[in-house]
Amino acid sequence: MTMLSPVGSGFDLSSVDPSSTPGFSGGKKQGKKAFDKGGAELADLQERLFADSRAGGTRRVLLLLQAMDTAGKGGIVRHVVGAVDPQGVSLHAFKAPTDEEKAHDFLWRVRAHLPAPGSIGVFDRSHYEDVLIARVRQLVPPATIEERYGQIVDFEREVVAGGTALVKVMLHISPDEQKARLAERLDRPDKNWKYNPGDVDERALWPQYMEAYQVALTRTSTDSAPWHVVPADKKWYARWAVQQLLLAALRDIDPQWPAATYDVAAEKARLAAT
Amino acid sequence: MTMLSPVGSGFDLSSVDPSSTPGFSGGKKQGKKAFDKGGAELADLQERLFADSRAGGTRRVLLLLQAMDTAGKGGIVRHVVGAVDPQGVSLHAFKAPTDEEKAHDFLWRVRAHLPAPGSIGVFDRSHYEDVLIARVRQLVPPATIEERYGQIVDFEREVVAGGTALVKVMLHISPDEQKARLAERLDRPDKNWKYNPGDVDERALWPQYMEAYQVALTRTSTDSAPWHVVPADKKWYARWAVQQLLLAALRDIDPQWPAATYDVAAEKARLAAT
């Protein structure tokens, strides 16, 4: 069984099968069961991480999600991140930049939303839009795109050095699966609001997007901030896989309950006297 | 069976039994079962509310939580709000005001964190601290406290008029239950970090706090922004009761899936052609 490996040298996005389930040998039923078990551990580890931050710890986690439309970013947030105490999560969805954001360098708005110590931050899209749609739609000159890869690597090195475990995930679906998911949004009245005619326009640029992803993934996957491409045609698998990546990051931090900073016996006596 | 009623004329906080379960006739087991069922409805209603906001709707919900220490605000957020998609929640915990916040009027920082259309906002503490601890600890002159009740009523009227269903909850525990919960934080090493020696100092001011609550509740409970005092010695009951208040607010809004703003048949044809 293939494991889900980080993007390394020689990586070829076109060789990743979006319907595969690397690292998991069972089917949907076993996948959901494993997922439910992982949620409890994730919630526990996040609470420990939060407690650690109260005692001065600086560690935190940032899950960065990139994907083609309908790949399931929203489902990851709802199901994977939803298992964690809302007080321990800071979520930001990056849209097309505002005028104010455009007046700054492309990393400015990203810095403003980095998670605080003790929390799990989630970026629904990110600074990678500035080398993905910006490249495909030629929003800036090619030389600017070229510069950005290096700026991103430097920026992420700084973020990681500051105590953040950076989990970068591309949810990878096939064009056929996207077609089926868009069709469902058109078929179901309760899903119509999720459909945008622009989705079909972007879909027409699939090969260009895959090329932009291939370049971005290989230019910005580093030892300290690696990319993972998660096959996402099977929703249950993608959710389990992203949960595993978060669990691995948190287990690596291994946050511990902080020791009391006061005299426990003395406080017990004070409380008893009330 | 007594129902959980909003604070009205003649309300007397000292007559509310913190261990009672108004509106619920069963015990803990039935309470948890009812709670699990409510979570799914809450998540569904919030998604509809979010969809409505995408179509231009302005409705939103704000849950405002006030309580003595250990009354269970954190548990409400984790369990009640935790059932909702994190993308639909905006949470803010108000701490002692910063220097910047102190340089503005007391409602300034609160305005900055009001929820956006489509979301459920949660205030863990709020502008009521400015008539609770501020009154008990005499942080400002009595005349200033006196003015604030009216300012709060005016402010909340404006918030509600803007499309916000305001759910104001005081979680009400007994001094004995607080003592037991503080003792547990001292007894369990994994809970030591939650204990603060200052908690015992505040505890000594219990009667003054209850008097401040009594005044605040009766002066600021209005038809459009009523207070509910939720007995909170039984955690399962408090969670169920707050969930019911949120459900009532959302059922009253009754958000509907928005109709498509595009030609569904034409889009189906465009998609099929890709």
PDB file of C-alpha atoms in Angstrom, chain A:
ATOM      1  CA  MET A   1       0.000   0.000   0.000  1.00  0.00           C
ATOM      2  CA  THR A   2       1.327   3.450  -0.966  1.00  0.00           C
ATOM      3  CA  MET A   3       1.621   5.956   1.863  1.00  0.00           C
ATOM      4  CA  LEU A   4       0.607   9.583   1.571  1.00  0.00           C
ATOM      5  CA  SER A   5       4.003  11.205   1.106  1.00  0.00           C
ATOM      6  CA  PRO A   6       4.956  14.859   1.061  1.00  0.00           C
ATOM      7  CA  VAL A   7       5.735  16.452  -2.285  1.00  0.00           C
ATOM      8  CA  GLY A   8       9.423  15.890  -2.958  1.00  0.00           C
ATOM      9  CA  SER A   9      11.857  16.012  -5.860  1.00  0.00           C
ATOM     10  CA  GLY A  10      10.518  14.382  -9.007  1.00  0.00           C
ATOM     11  CA  PHE A  11       6.925  14.855  -7.904  1.00  0.00           C
ATOM     12  CA  ASP A  12       4.429  14.644 -10.751  1.00  0.00           C
ATOM     13  CA  LEU A  13       0.894  15.764 -10.014  1.00  0.00           C
ATOM     14  CA  SER A  14      -0.476  14.039 -13.094  1.00  0.00           C
ATOM     15  CA  SER A  15       0.609  10.685 -11.649  1.00  0.00           C
ATOM     16  CA  VAL A  16      -1.589  11.089  -8.551  1.00  0.00           C
ATOM     17  CA  ASP A  17      -4.887   9.209  -8.907  1.00  0.00           C
ATOM     18  CA  PRO A  18      -7.655  11.335  -7.325  1.00  0.00           C
ATOM     19  CA  SER A  19      -9.671   8.208  -6.535  1.00  0.00           C
ATOM     20  CA  SER A  20      -6.843   6.446  -4.703  1.00  0.00           C
ATOM     21  CA  THR A  21      -6.606   6.077  -0.921  1.00  0.00           C
ATOM     22  CA  PRO A  22      -2.891   6.068  -0.051  1.00  0.00           C
ATOM     23  CA  GLY A  23      -2.175   4.890   3.478  1.00  0.00           C
ATOM     24  CA  PHE A  24      -5.622   3.390   3.987  1.00  0.00           C
ATOM     25  CA  SER A  25      -6.397  -0.183   3.030  1.00  0.00           C
ATOM     26  CA  GLY A  26     -10.070  -0.339   4.007  1.00  0.00           C
ATOM     27  CA  GLY A  27     -13.200   1.069   2.417  1.00  0.00           C
ATOM     28  CA  LYS A  28     -15.669   3.815   3.268  1.00  0.00           C
ATOM     29  CA  LYS A  29     -17.114   2.107   6.325  1.00  0.00           C
ATOM     30  CA  GLN A  30     -13.736   1.480   7.938  1.00  0.00           C
ATOM     31  CA  GLY A  31     -12.628   4.959   6.908  1.00  0.00           C
ATOM     32  CA  LYS A  32     -15.502   6.618   8.719  1.00  0.00           C
ATOM     33  CA  LYS A  33     -14.872   4.539  11.808  1.00  0.00           C
ATOM     34  CA  ALA A  34     -11.187   5.472  11.867  1.00  0.00           C
ATOM     35  CA  PHE A  35     -12.191   9.085  11.327  1.00  0.00           C
ATOM     36  CA  ASP A  36     -14.528   9.183  14.323  1.00  0.00           C
ATOM     37  CA  LYS A  37     -11.797   7.790  16.539  1.00  0.00           C
ATOM     38  CA  GLY A  38      -9.329  10.389  15.303  1.00  0.00           C
ATOM     39  CA  GLY A  39     -11.685  13.258  16.089  1.00  0.00           C
ATOM     40  CA  ALA A  40     -11.583  12.613  19.817  1.00  0.00           C
ATOM     41  CA  GLU A  41      -7.782  12.527  19.814  1.00  0.00           C
ATOM     42  CA  LEU A  42      -7.638  15.734  17.788  1.00  0.00           C
ATOM     43  CA  ALA A  43      -9.916  17.522  20.256  1.00  0.00           C
ATOM     44  CA  ASP A  44      -7.822  16.320  23.183  1.00  0.00           C
ATOM     45  CA  LEU A  45      -4.519  17.366  21.608  1.00  0.00           C
ATOM     46  CA  GLN A  46      -5.893  20.785  20.737  1.00  0.00           C
ATOM     47  CA  GLU A  47      -7.042  21.366  24.301  1.00  0.00           C
ATOM     48  CA  ARG A  48      -3.567  20.465  25.536  1.00  0.00           C
ATOM     49  CA  LEU A  49      -2.083  22.833  22.980  1.00  0.00           C
ATOM     50  CA  PHE A  50      -4.360  25.607  24.226  1.00  0.00           C
ATOM     51  CA  ALA A  51      -3.443  24.897  27.849  1.00  0.00           C
ATOM     52  CA  ASP A  52       0.236  24.989  26.888  1.00  0.00           C
ATOM     53  CA  SER A  53      -0.255  28.441  25.340  1.00  0.00           C
ATOM     54  CA  ARG A  54      -1.778  29.720  28.567  1.00  0.00           C
ATOM     55  CA  ALA A  55       1.462  28.773  30.261  1.00  0.00           C
ATOM     56  CA  GLY A  56       3.487  30.725  27.707  1.00  0.00           C
ATOM     57  CA  GLY A  57       3.870  28.109  24.973  1.00  0.00           C
ATOM     58  CA  THR A  58       4.106  29.450  21.416  1.00  0.00           C
ATOM     59  CA  ARG A  59       3.215  26.354  19.408  1.00  0.00           C
ATOM     60  CA  ARG A  60       0.255  26.393  17.056  1.00  0.00           C
ATOM     61  CA  VAL A  61      -0.931  24.650  13.880  1.00  0.00           C
ATOM     62  CA  LEU A  62      -1.957  26.111  10.552  1.00  0.00           C
ATOM     63  CA  LEU A  63      -3.903  23.996   8.081  1.00  0.00           C
ATOM     64  CA  LEU A  64      -3.722  25.542   4.629  1.00  0.00           C
ATOM     65  CA  LEU A  65      -6.216  24.237   2.077  1.00  0.00           C
ATOM     66  CA  GLN A  66      -6.015  24.704  -1.668  1.00  0.00           C
ATOM     67  CA  ALA A  67      -8.169  22.987  -4.255  1.00  0.00           C
ATOM     68  CA  MET A  68     -10.227  23.259  -7.396  1.00  0.00           C
ATOM     69  CA  ASP A  69     -13.893  24.148  -6.799  1.00  0.00           C
ATOM     70  CA  THR A  70     -16.054  21.399  -5.231  1.00  0.00           C
ATOM     71  CA  ALA A  71     -12.998  19.454  -4.050  1.00  0.00           C
ATOM     72  CA  GLY A  72     -14.334  19.529  -0.512  1.00  0.00           C
ATOM     73  CA  LYS A  73     -12.567  22.274   1.433  1.00  0.00           C
ATOM     74  CA  GLY A  74     -15.824  23.118   3.170  1.00  0.00           C
ATOM     75  CA  GLY A  75     -16.395  19.507   4.156  1.00  0.00           C
ATOM     76  CA  ILE A  76     -12.887  19.298   5.622  1.00  0.00           C
ATOM     77  CA  VAL A  77     -13.587  22.327   7.768  1.00  0.00           C
ATOM     78  CA  ARG A  78     -16.989  21.070   8.845  1.00  0.00           C
ATOM     79  CA  HIS A  79     -16.000  17.511   9.620  1.00  0.00           C
ATOM     80  CA  VAL A  80     -12.289  17.528  10.464  1.00  0.00           C
ATOM     81  CA  VAL A  81     -11.973  20.908  12.136  1.00  0.00           C
ATOM     82  CA  GLY A  82     -15.545  20.652  13.474  1.00  0.00           C
ATOM     83  CA  ALA A  83     -14.394  17.982  15.931  1.00  0.00           C
ATOM     84  CA  VAL A  84     -12.292  20.567  17.743  1.00  0.00           C
ATOM     85  CA  ASP A  85     -13.539  23.056  20.353  1.00  0.00           C
ATOM     86  CA  PRO A  86     -14.559  26.217  18.425  1.00  0.00           C
ATOM     87  CA  GLN A  87     -12.603  28.236  20.985  1.00  0.00           C
ATOM     88  CA  GLY A  88      -9.430  26.618  19.701  1.00  0.00           C
ATOM     89  CA  VAL A  89      -9.982  27.316  16.003  1.00  0.00           C
ATOM     90  CA  SER A  90      -9.374  30.430  13.938  1.00  0.00           C
ATOM     91  CA  LEU A  91     -10.639  30.178  10.412  1.00  0.00           C
ATOM     92  CA  HIS A  92     -10.185  32.532   7.514  1.00  0.00           C
ATOM     93  CA  ALA A  93     -11.502  32.196   3.966  1.00  0.00           C
ATOM     94  CA  PHE A  94      -9.476  34.249   1.505  1.00  0.00           C
ATOM     95  CA  LYS A  95     -11.577  35.771  -1.274  1.00  0.00           C
ATOM     96  CA  ALA A  96     -10.529  37.962  -4.197  1.00  0.00           C
ATOM     97  CA  PRO A  97      -8.388  40.676  -2.596  1.00  0.00           C
ATOM     98  CA  THR A  98     -10.056  43.931  -1.585  1.00  0.00           C
ATOM     99  CA  ASP A  99      -8.725  47.310  -2.693  1.00  0.00           C
ATOM    100  CA  GLU A 100      -7.013  47.712   0.667  1.00  0.00           C
ATOM    101  CA  GLU A 101      -5.407  44.302   0.386  1.00  0.00           C
ATOM    102  CA  LYS A 102      -4.259  45.017  -3.156  1.00  0.00           C
ATOM    103  CA  ALA A 103      -2.502  48.141  -1.901  1.00  0.00           C
ATOM    104  CA  HIS A 104      -0.131  45.895   0.093  1.00  0.00           C
ATOM    105  CA  ASP A 105       2.179  43.067  -0.924  1.00  0.00           C
ATOM    106  CA  PHE A 106       0.404  39.745  -1.432  1.00  0.00           C
ATOM    107  CA  LEU A 107       1.537  38.312   1.930  1.00  0.00           C
ATOM    108  CA  TRP A 108       0.201  41.227   3.979  1.00  0.00           C
ATOM    109  CA  ARG A 109      -3.342  39.954   4.349  1.00  0.00           C
ATOM    110  CA  VAL A 110      -2.087  36.459   5.102  1.00  0.00           C
ATOM    111  CA  ARG A 111       0.096  37.641   7.988  1.00  0.00           C
ATOM    112  CA  ALA A 112      -2.915  39.376   9.511  1.00  0.00           C
ATOM    113  CA  HIS A 113      -4.715  36.053   9.876  1.00  0.00           C
ATOM    114  CA  LEU A 114      -1.976  33.789  11.216  1.00  0.00           C
ATOM    115  CA  PRO A 115      -3.235  31.775  14.200  1.00  0.00           C
ATOM    116  CA  ALA A 116      -2.401  32.671  17.795  1.00  0.00           C
ATOM    117  CA  PRO A 117      -0.456  30.286  20.059  1.00  0.00           C
ATOM    118  CA  GLY A 118      -2.566  27.369  21.240  1.00  0.00           C
ATOM    119  CA  SER A 119      -4.969  27.374  18.320  1.00  0.00           C
ATOM    120  CA  ILE A 120      -5.486  25.575  15.052  1.00  0.00           C
ATOM    121  CA  GLY A 121      -5.693  28.073  12.224  1.00  0.00           C
ATOM    122  CA  VAL A 122      -7.371  27.165   8.959  1.00  0.00           C
ATOM    123  CA  PHE A 123      -6.785  28.968   5.683  1.00  0.00           C
ATOM    124  CA  ASP A 124      -9.509  28.272   3.138  1.00  0.00           C
ATOM    125  CA  ARG A 125      -7.402  29.342   0.160  1.00  0.00           C
ATOM    126  CA  SER A 126      -4.287  31.383   0.890  1.00  0.00           C
ATOM    127  CA  HIS A 127      -1.296  33.202  -0.563  1.00  0.00           C
ATOM    128  CA  TYR A 128      -1.092  30.358  -3.067  1.00  0.00           C
ATOM    129  CA  GLU A 129      -3.948  31.941  -4.987  1.00  0.00           C
ATOM    130  CA  ASP A 130      -1.334  34.527  -5.941  1.00  0.00           C
ATOM    131  CA  VAL A 131       0.635  31.914  -7.857  1.00  0.00           C
ATOM    132  CA  LEU A 132      -2.360  29.833  -9.020  1.00  0.00           C
ATOM    133  CA  ILE A 133      -5.233  31.938 -10.348  1.00  0.00           C
ATOM    134  CA  ALA A 134      -2.780  34.826 -10.713  1.00  0.00           C
ATOM    135  CA  ARG A 135      -0.668  32.667 -13.019  1.00  0.00           C
ATOM    136  CA  VAL A 136      -3.524  31.094 -14.966  1.00  0.00           C
ATOM    137  CA  ARG A 137      -5.405  34.355 -15.416  1.00  0.00           C
ATOM    138  CA  GLN A 138      -2.180  36.326 -15.921  1.00  0.00           C
ATOM    139  CA  LEU A 139      -3.159  38.856 -13.277  1.00  0.00           C
ATOM    140  CA  VAL A 140       0.465  39.932 -12.855  1.00  0.00           C
ATOM    141  CA  PRO A 141       3.563  39.668 -15.078  1.00  0.00           C
ATOM    142  CA  PRO A 142       5.336  36.272 -15.202  1.00  0.00           C
ATOM    143  CA  ALA A 143       8.406  37.755 -13.499  1.00  0.00           C
ATOM    144  CA  THR A 144       6.268  38.695 -10.495  1.00  0.00           C
ATOM    145  CA  ILE A 145       4.893  35.167 -10.233  1.00  0.00           C
ATOM    146  CA  GLU A 146       8.436  33.874 -10.465  1.00  0.00           C
ATOM    147  CA  GLU A 147       9.547  36.063  -7.552  1.00  0.00           C
ATOM    148  CA  ARG A 148       6.626  34.974  -5.414  1.00  0.00           C
ATOM    149  CA  TYR A 149       7.683  31.330  -5.103  1.00  0.00           C
ATOM    150  CA  GLY A 150      10.831  32.404  -3.295  1.00  0.00           C
ATOM    151  CA  GLN A 151       8.959  34.958  -1.209  1.00  0.00           C
ATOM    152  CA  ILE A 152       6.516  32.253  -0.136  1.00  0.00           C
ATOM    153  CA  VAL A 153       9.330  29.893   0.880  1.00  0.00           C
ATOM    154  CA  ASP A 154      10.962  32.652   2.947  1.00  0.00           C
ATOM    155  CA  PHE A 155       7.666  33.657   4.515  1.00  0.00           C
ATOM    156  CA  GLU A 156       6.752  30.117   5.482  1.00  0.00           C
ATOM    157  CA  ARG A 157      10.210  29.495   6.944  1.00  0.00           C
ATOM    158  CA  GLU A 158       9.621  32.498   9.195  1.00  0.00           C
ATOM    159  CA  VAL A 159       6.156  31.266  10.177  1.00  0.00           C
ATOM    160  CA  VAL A 160       7.472  27.814  11.073  1.00  0.00           C
ATOM    161  CA  ALA A 161      10.389  29.290  13.033  1.00  0.00           C
ATOM    162  CA  GLY A 162       7.828  31.236  15.081  1.00  0.00           C
ATOM    163  CA  GLY A 163       6.299  28.032  16.416  1.00  0.00           C
ATOM    164  CA  THR A 164       3.740  27.113  13.770  1.00  0.00           C
ATOM    165  CA  ALA A 165       3.358  23.616  12.394  1.00  0.00           C
ATOM    166  CA  LEU A 166       2.322  24.274   8.812  1.00  0.00           C
ATOM    167  CA  VAL A 167       0.134  21.616   7.179  1.00  0.00           C
ATOM    168  CA  LYS A 168      -0.277  22.425   3.486  1.00  0.00           C
ATOM    169  CA  VAL A 169      -2.870  20.382   1.654  1.00  0.00           C
ATOM    170  CA  MET A 170      -4.010  20.306  -1.938  1.00  0.00           C
ATOM    171  CA  LEU A 171      -7.278  18.420  -2.241  1.00  0.00           C
ATOM    172  CA  HIS A 172      -7.015  16.710  -5.604  1.00  0.00           C
ATOM    173  CA  ILE A 173     -10.156  15.778  -7.505  1.00  0.00           C
ATOM    174  CA  SER A 174     -10.649  14.610 -11.065  1.00  0.00           C
ATOM    175  CA  PRO A 175     -12.472  16.666 -13.688  1.00  0.00           C
ATOM    176  CA  ASP A 176     -15.149  13.960 -13.878  1.00  0.00           C
ATOM    177  CA  GLU A 177     -15.787  14.099 -10.151  1.00  0.00           C
ATOM    178  CA  GLN A 178     -16.031  17.866 -10.306  1.00  0.00           C
ATOM    179  CA  LYS A 179     -18.562  17.581 -13.111  1.00  0.00           C
ATOM    180  CA  ALA A 180     -20.702  15.244 -11.025  1.00  0.00           C
ATOM    181  CA  ARG A 181     -20.534  17.553  -8.002  1.00  0.00           C
ATOM    182  CA  LEU A 182     -21.423  20.648 -10.021  1.00  0.00           C
ATOM    183  CA  ALA A 183     -24.301  18.730 -11.609  1.00  0.00           C
ATOM    184  CA  GLU A 184     -25.599  17.879  -8.137  1.00  0.00           C
ATOM    185  CA  ARG A 185     -25.576  21.549  -7.205  1.00  0.00           C
ATOM    186  CA  LEU A 186     -27.711  22.253 -10.252  1.00  0.00           C
ATOM    187  CA  ASP A 187     -30.028  19.307  -9.643  1.00  0.00           C
ATOM    188  CA  ARG A 188     -30.813  19.977  -6.003  1.00  0.00           C
ATOM    189  CA  PRO A 189     -32.743  23.165  -5.121  1.00  0.00           C
ATOM    190  CA  ASP A 190     -31.138  23.180  -1.650  1.00  0.00           C
ATOM    191  CA  LYS A 191     -27.718  23.259  -3.339  1.00  0.00           C
ATOM    192  CA  ASN A 192     -28.429  25.782  -6.108  1.00  0.00           C
ATOM    193  CA  TRP A 193     -26.994  28.602  -4.023  1.00  0.00           C
ATOM    194  CA  LYS A 194     -23.595  26.891  -3.986  1.00  0.00           C
ATOM    195  CA  TYR A 195     -23.339  26.986  -7.773  1.00  0.00           C
ATOM    196  CA  ASN A 196     -21.743  29.891  -9.583  1.00  0.00           C
ATOM    197  CA  PRO A 197     -21.737  30.133 -13.397  1.00  0.00           C
ATOM    198  CA  GLY A 198     -18.105  31.199 -13.128  1.00  0.00           C
ATOM    199  CA  ASP A 199     -17.284  27.673 -11.925  1.00  0.00           C
ATOM    200  CA  VAL A 200     -17.713  26.365 -15.468  1.00  0.00           C
ATOM    201  CA  ASP A 201     -15.407  29.076 -16.824  1.00  0.00           C
ATOM    202  CA  GLU A 202     -12.669  28.064 -14.388  1.00  0.00           C
ATOM    203  CA  ARG A 203     -13.290  24.420 -15.215  1.00  0.00           C
ATOM    204  CA  ALA A 204     -12.373  25.103 -18.829  1.00  0.00           C
ATOM    205  CA  LEU A 205      -8.900  26.062 -17.625  1.00  0.00           C
ATOM    206  CA  TRP A 206      -8.288  22.745 -15.829  1.00  0.00           C
ATOM    207  CA  PRO A 207      -4.986  21.883 -17.586  1.00  0.00           C
ATOM    208  CA  GLN A 208      -3.604  25.362 -16.939  1.00  0.00           C
ATOM    209  CA  TYR A 209      -4.542  25.076 -13.254  1.00  0.00           C
ATOM    210  CA  MET A 210      -2.895  21.671 -12.960  1.00  0.00           C
ATOM    211  CA  GLU A 211       0.272  23.109 -14.488  1.00  0.00           C
ATOM    212  CA  ALA A 212       0.165  26.032 -12.017  1.00  0.00           C
ATOM    213  CA  TYR A 213      -0.297  23.582  -9.131  1.00  0.00           C
ATOM    214  CA  GLN A 214       2.553  21.387 -10.377  1.00  0.00           C
ATOM    215  CA  VAL A 215       4.919  24.365 -10.390  1.00  0.00           C
ATOM    216  CA  ALA A 216       3.707  25.791  -7.073  1.00  0.00           C
ATOM    217  CA  LEU A 217       3.841  22.444  -5.270  1.00  0.00           C
ATOM    218  CA  THR A 218       7.341  21.591  -6.407  1.00  0.00           C
ATOM    219  CA  ARG A 219       8.766  25.078  -5.919  1.00  0.00           C
ATOM    220  CA  THR A 220       7.376  25.564  -2.394  1.00  0.00           C
ATOM    221  CA  SER A 221       7.428  22.123  -0.769  1.00  0.00           C
ATOM    222  CA  THR A 222      10.233  22.289   1.795  1.00  0.00           C
ATOM    223  CA  ASP A 223      11.379  20.114   4.684  1.00  0.00           C
ATOM    224  CA  SER A 224       9.830  22.447   7.226  1.00  0.00           C
ATOM    225  CA  ALA A 225       6.704  23.275   5.214  1.00  0.00           C
ATOM    226  CA  PRO A 226       5.965  20.326   2.928  1.00  0.00           C
ATOM    227  CA  TRP A 227       2.951  20.004   0.646  1.00  0.00           C
ATOM    228  CA  HIS A 228       0.669  16.995   0.719  1.00  0.00           C
ATOM    229  CA  VAL A 229      -1.562  16.178  -2.224  1.00  0.00           C
ATOM    230  CA  VAL A 230      -4.637  14.408  -0.846  1.00  0.00           C
ATOM    231  CA  PRO A 231      -6.709  12.447  -3.355  1.00  0.00           C
ATOM    232  CA  ALA A 232     -10.224  13.787  -2.876  1.00  0.00           C
ATOM    233  CA  ASP A 233     -12.637  11.980  -5.174  1.00  0.00           C
ATOM    234  CA  LYS A 234     -13.614   9.942  -2.108  1.00  0.00           C
ATOM    235  CA  LYS A 235     -14.719  12.424   0.522  1.00  0.00           C
ATOM    236  CA  TRP A 236     -14.394   9.975   3.388  1.00  0.00           C
ATOM    237  CA  TYR A 237     -10.764   9.349   2.462  1.00  0.00           C
ATOM    238  CA  ALA A 238      -9.821  13.015   2.118  1.00  0.00           C
ATOM    239  CA  ARG A 239     -11.286  13.794   5.528  1.00  0.00           C
ATOM    240  CA  TRP A 240      -9.460  10.928   7.167  1.00  0.00           C
ATOM    241  CA  ALA A 241      -6.173  11.835   5.448  1.00  0.00           C
ATOM    242  CA  VAL A 242      -6.304  15.509   6.459  1.00  0.00           C
ATOM    243  CA  GLN A 243      -7.210  14.496  10.000  1.00  0.00           C
ATOM    244  CA  GLN A 244      -4.150  12.219  10.052  1.00  0.00           C
ATOM    245  CA  LEU A 245      -1.909  15.067   8.898  1.00  0.00           C
ATOM    246  CA  LEU A 246      -3.222  17.311  11.677  1.00  0.00           C
ATOM    247  CA  LEU A 247      -2.843  14.522  14.222  1.00  0.00           C
ATOM    248  CA  ALA A 248       0.747  13.922  13.120  1.00  0.00           C
ATOM    249  CA  ALA A 249       1.539  17.626  13.536  1.00  0.00           C
ATOM    250  CA  LEU A 250       0.005  17.729  17.007  1.00  0.00           C
ATOM    251  CA  ARG A 251       1.582  14.472  18.150  1.00  0.00           C
ATOM    252  CA  ASP A 252       4.919  15.877  17.057  1.00  0.00           C
ATOM    253  CA  ILE A 253       4.335  18.968  19.213  1.00  0.00           C
ATOM    254  CA  ASP A 254       3.216  16.628  22.021  1.00  0.00           C
ATOM    255  CA  PRO A 255       1.677  19.371  24.193  1.00  0.00           C
ATOM    256  CA  GLN A 256       1.539  18.664  27.928  1.00  0.00           C
ATOM    257  CA  TRP A 257      -0.784  19.930  30.644  1.00  0.00           C
ATOM    258  CA  PRO A 258       1.068  22.815  32.283  1.00  0.00           C
ATOM    259  CA  ALA A 259       2.098  22.524  35.933  1.00  0.00           C
ATOM    260  CA  ALA A 260       0.346  24.816  38.403  1.00  0.00           C
ATOM    261  CA  THR A 261       1.996  28.226  38.776  1.00  0.00           C
ATOM    262  CA  TYR A 262       0.537  28.616  42.274  1.00  0.00           C
ATOM    263  CA  ASP A 263       0.724  26.633  45.517  1.00  0.00           C
ATOM    264  CA  VAL A 264      -1.968  23.981  45.077  1.00  0.00           C
ATOM    265  CA  ALA A 265      -2.166  23.049  48.774  1.00  0.00           C
ATOM    266  CA  ALA A 266      -2.429  26.686  49.853  1.00  0.00           C
ATOM    267  CA  GLU A 267      -5.198  27.308  47.301  1.00  0.00           C
ATOM    268  CA  LYS A 268      -7.110  24.246  48.480  1.00  0.00           C
ATOM    269  CA  ALA A 269      -7.013  25.668  51.996  1.00  0.00           C
ATOM    270  CA  ARG A 270      -8.139  29.116  50.808  1.00  0.00           C
ATOM    271  CA  LEU A 271     -11.016  27.613  48.841  1.00  0.00           C
ATOM    272  CA  ALA A 272     -12.076  25.373  51.718  1.00  0.00           C
ATOM    273  CA  ALA A 273     -12.300  28.434  53.968  1.00  0.00           C
ATOM    274  CA  THR A 274     -14.906  30.100  51.706  1.00  0.00           C
TER     275      THR A 274
END
